[in-house]
XYZ file of C-alpha atoms in Angstrom:
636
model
C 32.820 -8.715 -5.171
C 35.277 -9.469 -2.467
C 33.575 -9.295 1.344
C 35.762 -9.341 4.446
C 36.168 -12.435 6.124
C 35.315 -14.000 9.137
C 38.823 -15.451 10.343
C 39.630 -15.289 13.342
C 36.513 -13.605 14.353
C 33.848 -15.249 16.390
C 30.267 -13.677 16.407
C 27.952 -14.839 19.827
C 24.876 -14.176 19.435
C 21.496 -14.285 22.424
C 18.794 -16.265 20.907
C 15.316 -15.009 23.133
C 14.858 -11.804 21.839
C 17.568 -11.785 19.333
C 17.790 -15.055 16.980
C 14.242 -15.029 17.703
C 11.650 -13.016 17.862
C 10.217 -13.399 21.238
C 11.776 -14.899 24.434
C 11.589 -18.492 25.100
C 10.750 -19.084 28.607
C 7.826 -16.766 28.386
C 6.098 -18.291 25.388
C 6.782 -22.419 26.959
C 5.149 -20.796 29.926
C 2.281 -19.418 28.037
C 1.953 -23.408 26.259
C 1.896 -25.165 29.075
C -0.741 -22.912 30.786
C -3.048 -23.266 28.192
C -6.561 -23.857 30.341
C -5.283 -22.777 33.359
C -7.355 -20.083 35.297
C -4.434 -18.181 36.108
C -2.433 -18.358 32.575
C -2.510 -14.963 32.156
C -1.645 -13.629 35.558
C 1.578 -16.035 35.678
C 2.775 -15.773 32.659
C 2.423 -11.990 33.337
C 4.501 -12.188 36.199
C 7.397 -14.609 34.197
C 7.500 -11.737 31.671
C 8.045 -9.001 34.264
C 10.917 -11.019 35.667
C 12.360 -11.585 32.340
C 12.467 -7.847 31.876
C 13.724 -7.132 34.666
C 16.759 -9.625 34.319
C 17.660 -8.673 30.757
C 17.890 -4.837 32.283
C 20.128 -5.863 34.975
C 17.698 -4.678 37.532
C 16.979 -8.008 38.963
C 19.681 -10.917 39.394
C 20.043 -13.346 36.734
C 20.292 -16.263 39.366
C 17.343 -15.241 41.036
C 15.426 -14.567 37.752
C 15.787 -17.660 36.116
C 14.950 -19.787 39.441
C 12.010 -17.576 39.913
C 10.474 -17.850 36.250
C 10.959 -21.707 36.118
C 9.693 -22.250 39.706
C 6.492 -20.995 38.015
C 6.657 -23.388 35.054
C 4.230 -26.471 35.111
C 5.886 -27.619 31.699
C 6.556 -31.013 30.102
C 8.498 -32.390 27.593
C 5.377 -32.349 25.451
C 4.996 -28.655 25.736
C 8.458 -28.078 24.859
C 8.112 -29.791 21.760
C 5.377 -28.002 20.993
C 7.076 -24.684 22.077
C 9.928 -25.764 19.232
C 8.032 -25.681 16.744
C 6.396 -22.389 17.624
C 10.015 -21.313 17.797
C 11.017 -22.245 14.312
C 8.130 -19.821 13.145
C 9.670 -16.916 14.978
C 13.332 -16.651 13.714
C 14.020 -13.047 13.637
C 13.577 -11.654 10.076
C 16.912 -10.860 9.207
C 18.323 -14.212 10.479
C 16.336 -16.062 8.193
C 17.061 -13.523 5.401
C 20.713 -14.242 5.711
C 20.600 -18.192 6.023
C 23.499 -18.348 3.942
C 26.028 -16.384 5.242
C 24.729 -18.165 8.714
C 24.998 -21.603 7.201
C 28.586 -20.396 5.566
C 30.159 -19.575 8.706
C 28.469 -21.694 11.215
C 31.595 -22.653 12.770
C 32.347 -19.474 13.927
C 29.107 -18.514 15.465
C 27.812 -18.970 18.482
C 24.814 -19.181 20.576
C 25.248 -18.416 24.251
C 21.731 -17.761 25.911
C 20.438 -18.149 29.603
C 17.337 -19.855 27.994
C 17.899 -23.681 27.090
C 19.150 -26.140 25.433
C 16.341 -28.161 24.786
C 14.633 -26.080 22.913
C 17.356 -23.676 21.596
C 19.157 -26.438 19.458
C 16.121 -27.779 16.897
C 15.508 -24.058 16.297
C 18.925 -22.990 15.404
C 19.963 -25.965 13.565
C 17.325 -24.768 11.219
C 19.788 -22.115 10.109
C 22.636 -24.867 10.140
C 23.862 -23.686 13.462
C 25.559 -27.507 15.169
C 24.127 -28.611 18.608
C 27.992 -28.433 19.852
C 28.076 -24.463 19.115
C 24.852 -23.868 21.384
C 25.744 -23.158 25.133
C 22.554 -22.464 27.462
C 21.531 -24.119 30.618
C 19.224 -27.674 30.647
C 15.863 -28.539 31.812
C 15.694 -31.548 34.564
C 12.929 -34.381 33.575
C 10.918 -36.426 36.038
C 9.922 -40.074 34.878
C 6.694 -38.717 32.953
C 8.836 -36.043 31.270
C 7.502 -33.126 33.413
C 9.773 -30.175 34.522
C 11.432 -30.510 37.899
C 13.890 -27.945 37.425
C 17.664 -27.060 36.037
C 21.155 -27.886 36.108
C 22.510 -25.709 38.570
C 25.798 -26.424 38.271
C 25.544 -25.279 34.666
C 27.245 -21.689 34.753
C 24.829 -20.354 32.433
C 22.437 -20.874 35.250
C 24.742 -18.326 37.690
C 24.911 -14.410 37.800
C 26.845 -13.268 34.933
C 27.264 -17.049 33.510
C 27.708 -15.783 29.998
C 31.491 -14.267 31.407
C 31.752 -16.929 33.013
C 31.198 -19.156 30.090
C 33.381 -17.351 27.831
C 35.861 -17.346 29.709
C 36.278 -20.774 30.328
C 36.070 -21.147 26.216
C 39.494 -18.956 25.531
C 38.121 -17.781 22.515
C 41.165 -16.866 19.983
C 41.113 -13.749 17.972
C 38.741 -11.140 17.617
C 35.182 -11.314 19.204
C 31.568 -9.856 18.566
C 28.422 -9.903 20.495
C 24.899 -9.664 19.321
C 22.199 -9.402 21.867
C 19.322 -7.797 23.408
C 20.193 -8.078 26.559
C 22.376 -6.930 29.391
C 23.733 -9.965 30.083
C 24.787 -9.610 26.867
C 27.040 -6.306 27.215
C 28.738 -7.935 30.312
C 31.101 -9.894 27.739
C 32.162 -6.323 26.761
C 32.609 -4.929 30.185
C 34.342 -8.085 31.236
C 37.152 -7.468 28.444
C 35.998 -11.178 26.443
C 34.608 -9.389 23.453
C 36.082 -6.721 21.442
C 32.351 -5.170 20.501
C 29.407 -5.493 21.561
C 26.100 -4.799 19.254
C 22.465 -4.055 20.855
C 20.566 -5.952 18.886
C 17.039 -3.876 18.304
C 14.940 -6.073 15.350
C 12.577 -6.919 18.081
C 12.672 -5.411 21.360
C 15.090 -2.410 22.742
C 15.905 -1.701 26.397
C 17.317 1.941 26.936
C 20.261 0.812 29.282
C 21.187 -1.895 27.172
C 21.206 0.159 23.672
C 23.022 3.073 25.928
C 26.430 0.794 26.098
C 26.635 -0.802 23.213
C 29.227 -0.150 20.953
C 26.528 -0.055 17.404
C 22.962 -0.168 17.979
C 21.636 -2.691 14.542
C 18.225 -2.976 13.880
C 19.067 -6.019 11.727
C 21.257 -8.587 11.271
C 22.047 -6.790 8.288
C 23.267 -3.877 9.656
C 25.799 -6.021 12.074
C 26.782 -7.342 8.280
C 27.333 -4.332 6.518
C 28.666 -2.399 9.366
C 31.714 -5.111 9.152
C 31.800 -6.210 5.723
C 30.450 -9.462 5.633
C 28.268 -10.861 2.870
C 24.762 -10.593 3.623
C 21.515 -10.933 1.822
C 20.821 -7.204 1.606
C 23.161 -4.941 -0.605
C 21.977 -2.001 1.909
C 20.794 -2.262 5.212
C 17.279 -1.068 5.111
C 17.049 0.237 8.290
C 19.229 2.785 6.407
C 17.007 3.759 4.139
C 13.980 6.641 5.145
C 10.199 6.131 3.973
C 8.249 9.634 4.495
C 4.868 8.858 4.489
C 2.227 11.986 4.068
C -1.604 12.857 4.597
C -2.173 9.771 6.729
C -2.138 6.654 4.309
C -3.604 3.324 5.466
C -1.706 1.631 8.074
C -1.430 -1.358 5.881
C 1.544 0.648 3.954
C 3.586 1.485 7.351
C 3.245 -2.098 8.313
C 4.676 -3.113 4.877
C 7.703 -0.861 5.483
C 8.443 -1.894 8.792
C 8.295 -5.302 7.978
C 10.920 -4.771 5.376
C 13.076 -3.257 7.940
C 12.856 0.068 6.476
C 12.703 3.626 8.789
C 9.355 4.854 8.480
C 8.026 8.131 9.357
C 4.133 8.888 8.618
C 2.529 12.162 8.814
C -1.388 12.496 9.107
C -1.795 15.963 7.144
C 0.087 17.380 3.256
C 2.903 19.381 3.368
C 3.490 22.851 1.836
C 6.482 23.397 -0.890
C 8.937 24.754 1.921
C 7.799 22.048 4.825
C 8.588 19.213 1.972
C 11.925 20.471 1.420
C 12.504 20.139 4.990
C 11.316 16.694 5.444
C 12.205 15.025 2.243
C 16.188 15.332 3.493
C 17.700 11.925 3.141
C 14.339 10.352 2.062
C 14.401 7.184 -0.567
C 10.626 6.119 -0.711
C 8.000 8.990 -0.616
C 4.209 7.996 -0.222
C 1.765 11.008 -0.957
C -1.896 11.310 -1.835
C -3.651 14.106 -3.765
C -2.901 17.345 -1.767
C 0.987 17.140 -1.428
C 2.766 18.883 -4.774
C 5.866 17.314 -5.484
C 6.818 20.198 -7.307
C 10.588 20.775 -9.473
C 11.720 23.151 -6.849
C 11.210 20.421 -4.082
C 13.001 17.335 -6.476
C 16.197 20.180 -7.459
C 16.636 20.577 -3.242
C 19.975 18.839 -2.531
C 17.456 17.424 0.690
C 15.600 15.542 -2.008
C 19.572 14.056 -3.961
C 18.397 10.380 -2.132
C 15.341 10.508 -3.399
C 14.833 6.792 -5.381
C 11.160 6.587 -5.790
C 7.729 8.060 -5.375
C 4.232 6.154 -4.256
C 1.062 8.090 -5.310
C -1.501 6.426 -2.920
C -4.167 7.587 -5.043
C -5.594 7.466 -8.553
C -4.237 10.499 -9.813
C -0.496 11.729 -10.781
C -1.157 15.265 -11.201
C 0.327 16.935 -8.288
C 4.368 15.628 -9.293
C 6.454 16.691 -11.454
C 6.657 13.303 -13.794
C 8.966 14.782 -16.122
C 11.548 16.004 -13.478
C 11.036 12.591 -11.587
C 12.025 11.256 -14.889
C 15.106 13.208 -15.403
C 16.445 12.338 -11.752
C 15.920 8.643 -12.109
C 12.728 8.829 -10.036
C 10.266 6.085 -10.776
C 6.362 6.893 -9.682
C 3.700 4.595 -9.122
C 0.194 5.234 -8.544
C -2.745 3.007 -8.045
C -4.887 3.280 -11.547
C -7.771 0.516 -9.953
C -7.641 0.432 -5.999
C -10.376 2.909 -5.134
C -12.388 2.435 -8.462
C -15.303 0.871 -6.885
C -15.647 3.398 -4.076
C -15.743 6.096 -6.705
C -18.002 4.508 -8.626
C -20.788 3.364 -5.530
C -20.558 7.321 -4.535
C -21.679 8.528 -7.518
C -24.267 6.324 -8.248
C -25.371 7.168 -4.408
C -25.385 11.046 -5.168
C -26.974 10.664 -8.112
C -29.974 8.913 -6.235
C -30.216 11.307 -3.772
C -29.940 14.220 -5.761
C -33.201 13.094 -7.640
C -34.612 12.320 -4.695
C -33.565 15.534 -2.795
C -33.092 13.369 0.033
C -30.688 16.004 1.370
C -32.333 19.003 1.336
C -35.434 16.568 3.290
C -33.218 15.332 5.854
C -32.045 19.168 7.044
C -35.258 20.013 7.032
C -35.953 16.614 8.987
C -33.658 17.527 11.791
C -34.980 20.893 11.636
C -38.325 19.498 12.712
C -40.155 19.444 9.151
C -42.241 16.897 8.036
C -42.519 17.321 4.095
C -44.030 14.291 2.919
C -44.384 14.839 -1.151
C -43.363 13.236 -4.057
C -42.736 16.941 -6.220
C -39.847 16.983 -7.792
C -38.608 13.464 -6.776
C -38.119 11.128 -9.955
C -36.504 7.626 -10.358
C -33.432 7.496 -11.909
C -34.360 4.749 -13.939
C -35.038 5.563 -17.974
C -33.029 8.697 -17.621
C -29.893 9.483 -19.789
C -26.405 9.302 -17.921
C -23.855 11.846 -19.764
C -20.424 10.424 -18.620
C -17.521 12.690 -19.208
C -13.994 10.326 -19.393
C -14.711 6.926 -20.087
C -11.741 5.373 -17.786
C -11.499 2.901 -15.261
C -14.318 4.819 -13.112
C -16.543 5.247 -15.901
C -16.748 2.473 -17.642
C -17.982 0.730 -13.852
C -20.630 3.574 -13.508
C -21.711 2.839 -17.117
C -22.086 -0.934 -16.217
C -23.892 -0.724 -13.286
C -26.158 2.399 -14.374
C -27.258 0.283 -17.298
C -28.159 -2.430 -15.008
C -30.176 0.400 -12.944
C -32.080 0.904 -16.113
C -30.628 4.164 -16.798
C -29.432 4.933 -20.904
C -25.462 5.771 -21.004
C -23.558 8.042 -22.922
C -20.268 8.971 -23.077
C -17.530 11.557 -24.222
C -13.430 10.842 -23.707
C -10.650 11.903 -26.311
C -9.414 9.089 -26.397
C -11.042 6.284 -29.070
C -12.691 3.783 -26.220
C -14.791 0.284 -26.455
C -18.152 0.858 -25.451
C -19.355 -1.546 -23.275
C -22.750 -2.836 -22.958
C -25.566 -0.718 -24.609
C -23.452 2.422 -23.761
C -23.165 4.749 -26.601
C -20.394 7.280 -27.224
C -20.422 10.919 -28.330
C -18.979 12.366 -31.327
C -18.354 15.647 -29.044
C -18.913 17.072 -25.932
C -21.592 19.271 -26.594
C -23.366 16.176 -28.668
C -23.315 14.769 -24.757
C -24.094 17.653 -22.478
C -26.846 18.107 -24.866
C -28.834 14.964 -24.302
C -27.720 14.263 -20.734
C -30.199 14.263 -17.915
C -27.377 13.642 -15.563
C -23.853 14.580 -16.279
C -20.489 13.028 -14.241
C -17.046 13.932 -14.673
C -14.257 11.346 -14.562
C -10.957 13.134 -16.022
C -7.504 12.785 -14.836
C -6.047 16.036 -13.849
C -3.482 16.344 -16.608
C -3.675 20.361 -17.354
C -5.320 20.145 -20.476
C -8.362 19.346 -18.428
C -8.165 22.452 -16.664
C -11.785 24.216 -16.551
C -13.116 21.787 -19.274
C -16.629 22.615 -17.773
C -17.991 26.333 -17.744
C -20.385 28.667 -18.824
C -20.734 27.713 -21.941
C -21.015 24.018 -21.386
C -23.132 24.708 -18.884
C -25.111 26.273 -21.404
C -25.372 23.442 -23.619
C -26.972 21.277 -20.787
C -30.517 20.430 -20.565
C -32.404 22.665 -18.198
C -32.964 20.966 -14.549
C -29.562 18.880 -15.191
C -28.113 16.884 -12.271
C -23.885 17.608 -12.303
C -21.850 15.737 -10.840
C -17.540 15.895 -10.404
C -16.150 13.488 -8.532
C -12.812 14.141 -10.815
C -10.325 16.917 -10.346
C -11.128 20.243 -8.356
C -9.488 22.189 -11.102
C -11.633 20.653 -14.320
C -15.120 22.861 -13.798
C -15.203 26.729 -13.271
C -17.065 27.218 -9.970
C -18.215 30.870 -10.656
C -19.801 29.531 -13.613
C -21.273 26.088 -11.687
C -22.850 28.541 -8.935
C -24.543 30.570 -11.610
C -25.783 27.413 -12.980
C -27.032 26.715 -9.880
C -28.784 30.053 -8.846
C -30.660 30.340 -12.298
C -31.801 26.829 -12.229
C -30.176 25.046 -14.805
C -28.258 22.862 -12.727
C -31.145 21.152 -10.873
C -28.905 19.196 -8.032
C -25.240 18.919 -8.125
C -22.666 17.045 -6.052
C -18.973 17.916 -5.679
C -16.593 16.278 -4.004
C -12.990 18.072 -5.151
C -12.527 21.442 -5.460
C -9.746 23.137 -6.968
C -8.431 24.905 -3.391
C -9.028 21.925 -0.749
C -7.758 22.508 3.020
C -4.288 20.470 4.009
C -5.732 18.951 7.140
C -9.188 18.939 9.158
C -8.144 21.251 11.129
C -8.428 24.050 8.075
C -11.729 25.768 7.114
C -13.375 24.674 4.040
C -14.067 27.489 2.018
C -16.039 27.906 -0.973
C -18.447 29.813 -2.901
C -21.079 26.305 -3.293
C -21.144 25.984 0.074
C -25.272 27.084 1.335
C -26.508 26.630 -2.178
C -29.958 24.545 -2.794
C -29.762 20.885 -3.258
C -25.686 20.621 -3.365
C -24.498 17.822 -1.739
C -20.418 19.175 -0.986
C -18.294 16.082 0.595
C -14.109 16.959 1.660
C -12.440 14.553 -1.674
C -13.877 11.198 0.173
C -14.541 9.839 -3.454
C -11.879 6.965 -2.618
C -11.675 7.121 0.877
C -13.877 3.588 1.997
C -11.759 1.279 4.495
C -11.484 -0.877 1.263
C -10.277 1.299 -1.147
C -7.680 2.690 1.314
C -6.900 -0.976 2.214
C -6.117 -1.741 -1.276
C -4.402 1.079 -1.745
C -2.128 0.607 1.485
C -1.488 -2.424 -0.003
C -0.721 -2.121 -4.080
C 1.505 0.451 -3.857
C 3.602 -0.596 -1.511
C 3.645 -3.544 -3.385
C 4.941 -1.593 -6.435
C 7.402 0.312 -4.550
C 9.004 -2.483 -2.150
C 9.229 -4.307 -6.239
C 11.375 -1.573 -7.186
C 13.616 -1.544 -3.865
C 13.902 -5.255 -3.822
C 14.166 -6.426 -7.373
C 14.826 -3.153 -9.792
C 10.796 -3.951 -11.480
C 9.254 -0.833 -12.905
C 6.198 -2.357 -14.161
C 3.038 -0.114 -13.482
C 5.223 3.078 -13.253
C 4.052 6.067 -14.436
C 6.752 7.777 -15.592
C 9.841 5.025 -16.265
C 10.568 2.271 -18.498
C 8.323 -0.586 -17.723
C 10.518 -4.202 -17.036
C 9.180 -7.195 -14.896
C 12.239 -8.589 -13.924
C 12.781 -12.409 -12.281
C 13.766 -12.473 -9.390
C 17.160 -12.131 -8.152
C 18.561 -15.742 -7.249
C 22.667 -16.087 -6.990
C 23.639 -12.888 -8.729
C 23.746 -9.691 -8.292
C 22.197 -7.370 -10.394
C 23.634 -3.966 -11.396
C 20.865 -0.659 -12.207
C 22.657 1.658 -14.299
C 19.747 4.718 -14.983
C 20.621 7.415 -17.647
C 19.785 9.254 -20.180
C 18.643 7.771 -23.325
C 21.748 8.373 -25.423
C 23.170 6.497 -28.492
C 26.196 4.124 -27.378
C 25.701 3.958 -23.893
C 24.373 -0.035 -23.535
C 27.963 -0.391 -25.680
C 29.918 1.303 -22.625
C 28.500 -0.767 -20.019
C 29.065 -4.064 -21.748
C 32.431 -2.738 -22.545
C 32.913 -2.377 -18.972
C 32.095 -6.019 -18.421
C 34.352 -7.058 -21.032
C 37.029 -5.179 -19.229
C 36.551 -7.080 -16.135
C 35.360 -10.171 -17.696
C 32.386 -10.329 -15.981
C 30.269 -13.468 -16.210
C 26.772 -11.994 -17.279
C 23.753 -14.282 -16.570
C 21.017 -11.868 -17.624
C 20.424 -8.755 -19.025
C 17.537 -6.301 -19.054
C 16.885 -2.958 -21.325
C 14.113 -0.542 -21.535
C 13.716 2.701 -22.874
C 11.424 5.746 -22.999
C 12.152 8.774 -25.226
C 14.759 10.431 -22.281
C 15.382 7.981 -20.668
C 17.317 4.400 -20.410
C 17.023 1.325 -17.760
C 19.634 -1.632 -18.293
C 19.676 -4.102 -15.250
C 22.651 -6.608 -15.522
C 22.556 -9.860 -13.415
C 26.623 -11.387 -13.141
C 28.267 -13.505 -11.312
C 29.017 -12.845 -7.275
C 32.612 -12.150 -8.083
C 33.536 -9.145 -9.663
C 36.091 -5.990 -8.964
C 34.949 -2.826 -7.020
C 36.198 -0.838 -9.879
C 33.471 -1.748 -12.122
C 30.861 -0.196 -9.844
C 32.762 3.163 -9.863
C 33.346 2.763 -14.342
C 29.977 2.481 -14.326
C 28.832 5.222 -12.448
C 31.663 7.225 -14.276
C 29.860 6.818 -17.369
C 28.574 10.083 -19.160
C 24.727 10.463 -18.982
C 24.345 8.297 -16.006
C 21.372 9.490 -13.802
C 21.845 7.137 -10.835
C 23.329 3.482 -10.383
C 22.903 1.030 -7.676
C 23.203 -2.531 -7.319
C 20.853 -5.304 -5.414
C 22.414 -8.569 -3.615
């Protein structure tokens, strides 16, 4: 694929701030203070200055005199300071090494920091010491700091106009900075745009006359056709993030460059329709519905892929994600082991009825007795589903000395001395203590109710820690009332409130020896961690490299990782011929093919196709053009 090219353009470019992360001067000053009493307060004071030059409220001259007069630096510290600096290299600028290292000769760095330690740290990215222009450091005989070439214009109000103009630059002329300093070369007439540079920090008067604002190198890239690393800026792309998922999953956004919006409660049908305009990447947990009406919006047309930060995939429409091209991903493990340490804690302290003791406790009631308290050791555990949550509580309630039995409908491999049961009501009838662990598919629907109940052993403990909508709670609150159900806990109910804020109700709710918690099965620091973590993971795969694996509702591929290619997605409906089309496409254009990928599921197709950098723009349009195509995009 063609890209525009650089001649006769030149691209200057700040480095503190901009090439890297953080600003140089401040960070030797915070090196070479190390120990001292008053680090903290002068390096403070260096930073304010800093700021205030790079707003234009404070003159340059002056600023730079100022911050270095407070130095106590040596050579020594800025060699250490270098290789701090070779850690910070803005994101993006290391992401797009190549087309840096390409077109080195027409870039260049013009900062008021200096040389000394500017040209190590951009030589990294193939940038030559001759291309760097930034004021010097003066040296006494033991290498400390004495001061600066003055006559250096760099070092002078508005040096960088100075600068440039003494270079005659010929032919067209960006500027990326931070800074304004950096928009002066605009004002001035010496560069034909100038682009605030936000990746790391963004002043208000600088971003205010720029001609673009990029987030990214990227976006400078894209914005002007250059080859870049990223096929699409991310900063272009929207994540919606719902019902307050762990910070762990914004960070991984942000770090990716994406926009990321997070929202602490679930959103109704209508209020998603709203928000989900222009949004790729949607994070949810168990309250928001995802619902055909919301994915058939023309707000929800961007819409590339779905994270369930949860266990369960029950409140989206899988089929209809499937039919738009949506992949889903959930996370089938994260929160197993906070599930699993709940129930076994509720289950104690039902048999205990250490809850109904502690009310009365705080109520000023000292009932000292061991009636109606029994160990739960020797009894019979009736687990219902025999997944990833039971088989853990059937592990470790066999190591508590307790006998374990289990139902699913699905043919499963008992482990240890569990036993499984030919039927439900072979289980309920034997079970001293009975826990649900279904998935929420609608089958499950009210799989408990009065007449399971009724097969239960008087004096039963219950437990659901599952789905809200798999027991009947008229027919649970009977149980209750007449005594069969000895002790139950519940922790997800098939109406549950969309933020704190909402009333809980419920008919369980004042009932003897029911222990009610608000869905906090998974919700540990650790399982929310995890969670924060793995599906992110699983979405940024799909972004990034096209990998399905561990979706719920797509083909499944692994796919290697993109290395000097770019690789085509062509998504559509699983007809007869159309793998034939593509490659005819290719054939067309002989395009060199290095790999090629192809999955199916009974609707639905997935071909990724790695080629060769070079390749028309009217392939990318044939292909889309292609009948049952669902959605196409390519990676780079």
């Amino acid at each position: 694929m063609s890209n525009k090219q650089l001649e006769p353009l030149h691209i200057v470019i700040d480095f503190d701030s901009t090439f890297t992360k953080v600003e140089g001067l401040d960070e030797l000053a915070n090196i070479a203070l190390q120990g001292n009493s008053k680090q903290k307060e002068i390096v403070s004071k260096i930073r304010e200055i800093t700021e205030k030059g790079m707003t234009g409220s404070y003159s340059f001259a002056d600023s730079l005199r100022d911050r270095v007069a407070l130095l106590s630096a040596n050579r020594s510290h800025v060699d250490q300071l270098i290789a701090f600096l070779k850690g910070k290299i803005s994101d993006s600028f290391n992401r797009n090494k190549e087309f840096i290292q390409e077109h080195a000769e027409q870039i260049l760095i013009v900062s008021s920091g200096f040389k000394d330690f500017i040209v190590p740290v951009v030589q990294e990215l193939g940038i030559p010491a001759e291309n760097v222009f930034a004021n010097t450091f003066n040296y006494d005989a033991e290498g400390n700091i004495t001061g600066y070439d003055h006559d250096n214009l760099l070092s002078k109000d508005r040096g960088k106009v100075s600068l440039l103009q003494s270079l005659q630059l010929e032919g067209e002329v960006y500027v990326i900075g931070d800074g304004y300093t950096d928009y002066e070369l605009r004002e001035a007439g010496l560069a034909n745009k100038f682009f605030a540079f936000t990746e790391n920090v963004s002043r208000k008067v600088v971003v205010e006359k720029a001609d673009h604002v990029v987030p990214s190198l990227d976006e400078f890239l894209y914005i002007n056709g250059l080859s870049r690393a990223q096929s699409y800026p991310k900063s272009r792309i929207k994540v919606l993030l719902l019902e307050n998922v762990h910070p762990h999953a914004v960070q991984a956004f942000k770090k990716e460059g994406f926009q990321v919006e997070l929202l602490k409660g679930a959103l109704d049908e209508a209020e998603l329709i709203e928000k989900i305009k222009d949004v790729s990447i949607l994070g949810l947990r168990s309250k928001t519905n995802l619902t055909k009406k919301v994915l058939e919006h023309p707000n929800a047309a961007r819409l590339m892929c779905v994270g369930a930060f949860c266990i369960g995939t029950n409140q989206i429409d899988l089929a209809e994600c499937e039919n738009r091209g949506i992949a889903v991903f959930n996370a089938p493990y994260s929160n197993t082991r906070s599930v699993v340490e709940l129930s076994i804690g509720l289950m104690v302290m039902l048999t205990r009825n250490i809850f109904e003791k502690s009310t009365r406790m705080h109520a000023g009631v000292w009932d000292k007795s061991a009636t109606n308290s029994y160990e739960i050791r020797g009894k019979k555990l009736g687990l219902v589903g025999y997944g990833n949550i039971g088989t853990q509580i059937s592990v470790i309630a066999e190591a508590l000395g307790m006998e374990v039995y289990f139902y699913d409908t699905v043919d499963k491999l008992a482990l240890g001395n569990a036993k499984k049961c030919a039927s439900l009501k072979e289980l309920l009838n034997l079970a001293d203590f009975v826990s649900l662990h279904v998935d929420g598919r609608k089958v499950n629907s009210n799989i408990i109710g009065k007449q399971e109940f009724s097969w239960m052993k008087d004096n039963v403990i219950f437990l659901n820690l599952s789905r809200g909508h798999v027991v009947e709670i008229p027919a649970l609150v009977e149980a209750i009332k007449s005594g069969k159900v000895w002790g139950a806990a519940v922790d997800v109910f098939p109406f549950e409130p969309k933020t704190n804020d909402e009333e809980f109700i419920n008919e369980l709710r004042g009932l003897p020896n029911v222990i009610l918690t608000p869905h906090i099965g998974g919700s540990t620091e650790e399982a929310q961690a995890n969670i924060g973590e793995f599906v992110p993971a699983k979405l940024l795969q799909f972004m990034n490299n096209g990998s399905t694996y561990g979706s719920v509702n797509f083909p499944e591929l692994q796919l290697p990782p993109l290395e000097n290619a770019h690789r085509l997605l062509h998504i559509h409906h699983n007809m007869p011929g159309i793998l034939a089309q593509i490659n005819n496409v290719f054939a067309k254009y002989q395009v060199n093919i290095i790999g090629q990928y192809l999955k199916t599921t009974e609707k639905t197709g997935y071909v990724i196709t790695d080629v060769a950098k070079e390749y028309s723009e009217e392939i990318v349009n044939e292909l889309k053009l292609i009948e049952n195509t669902i959605k196409f995009r390519m990676l780079y």
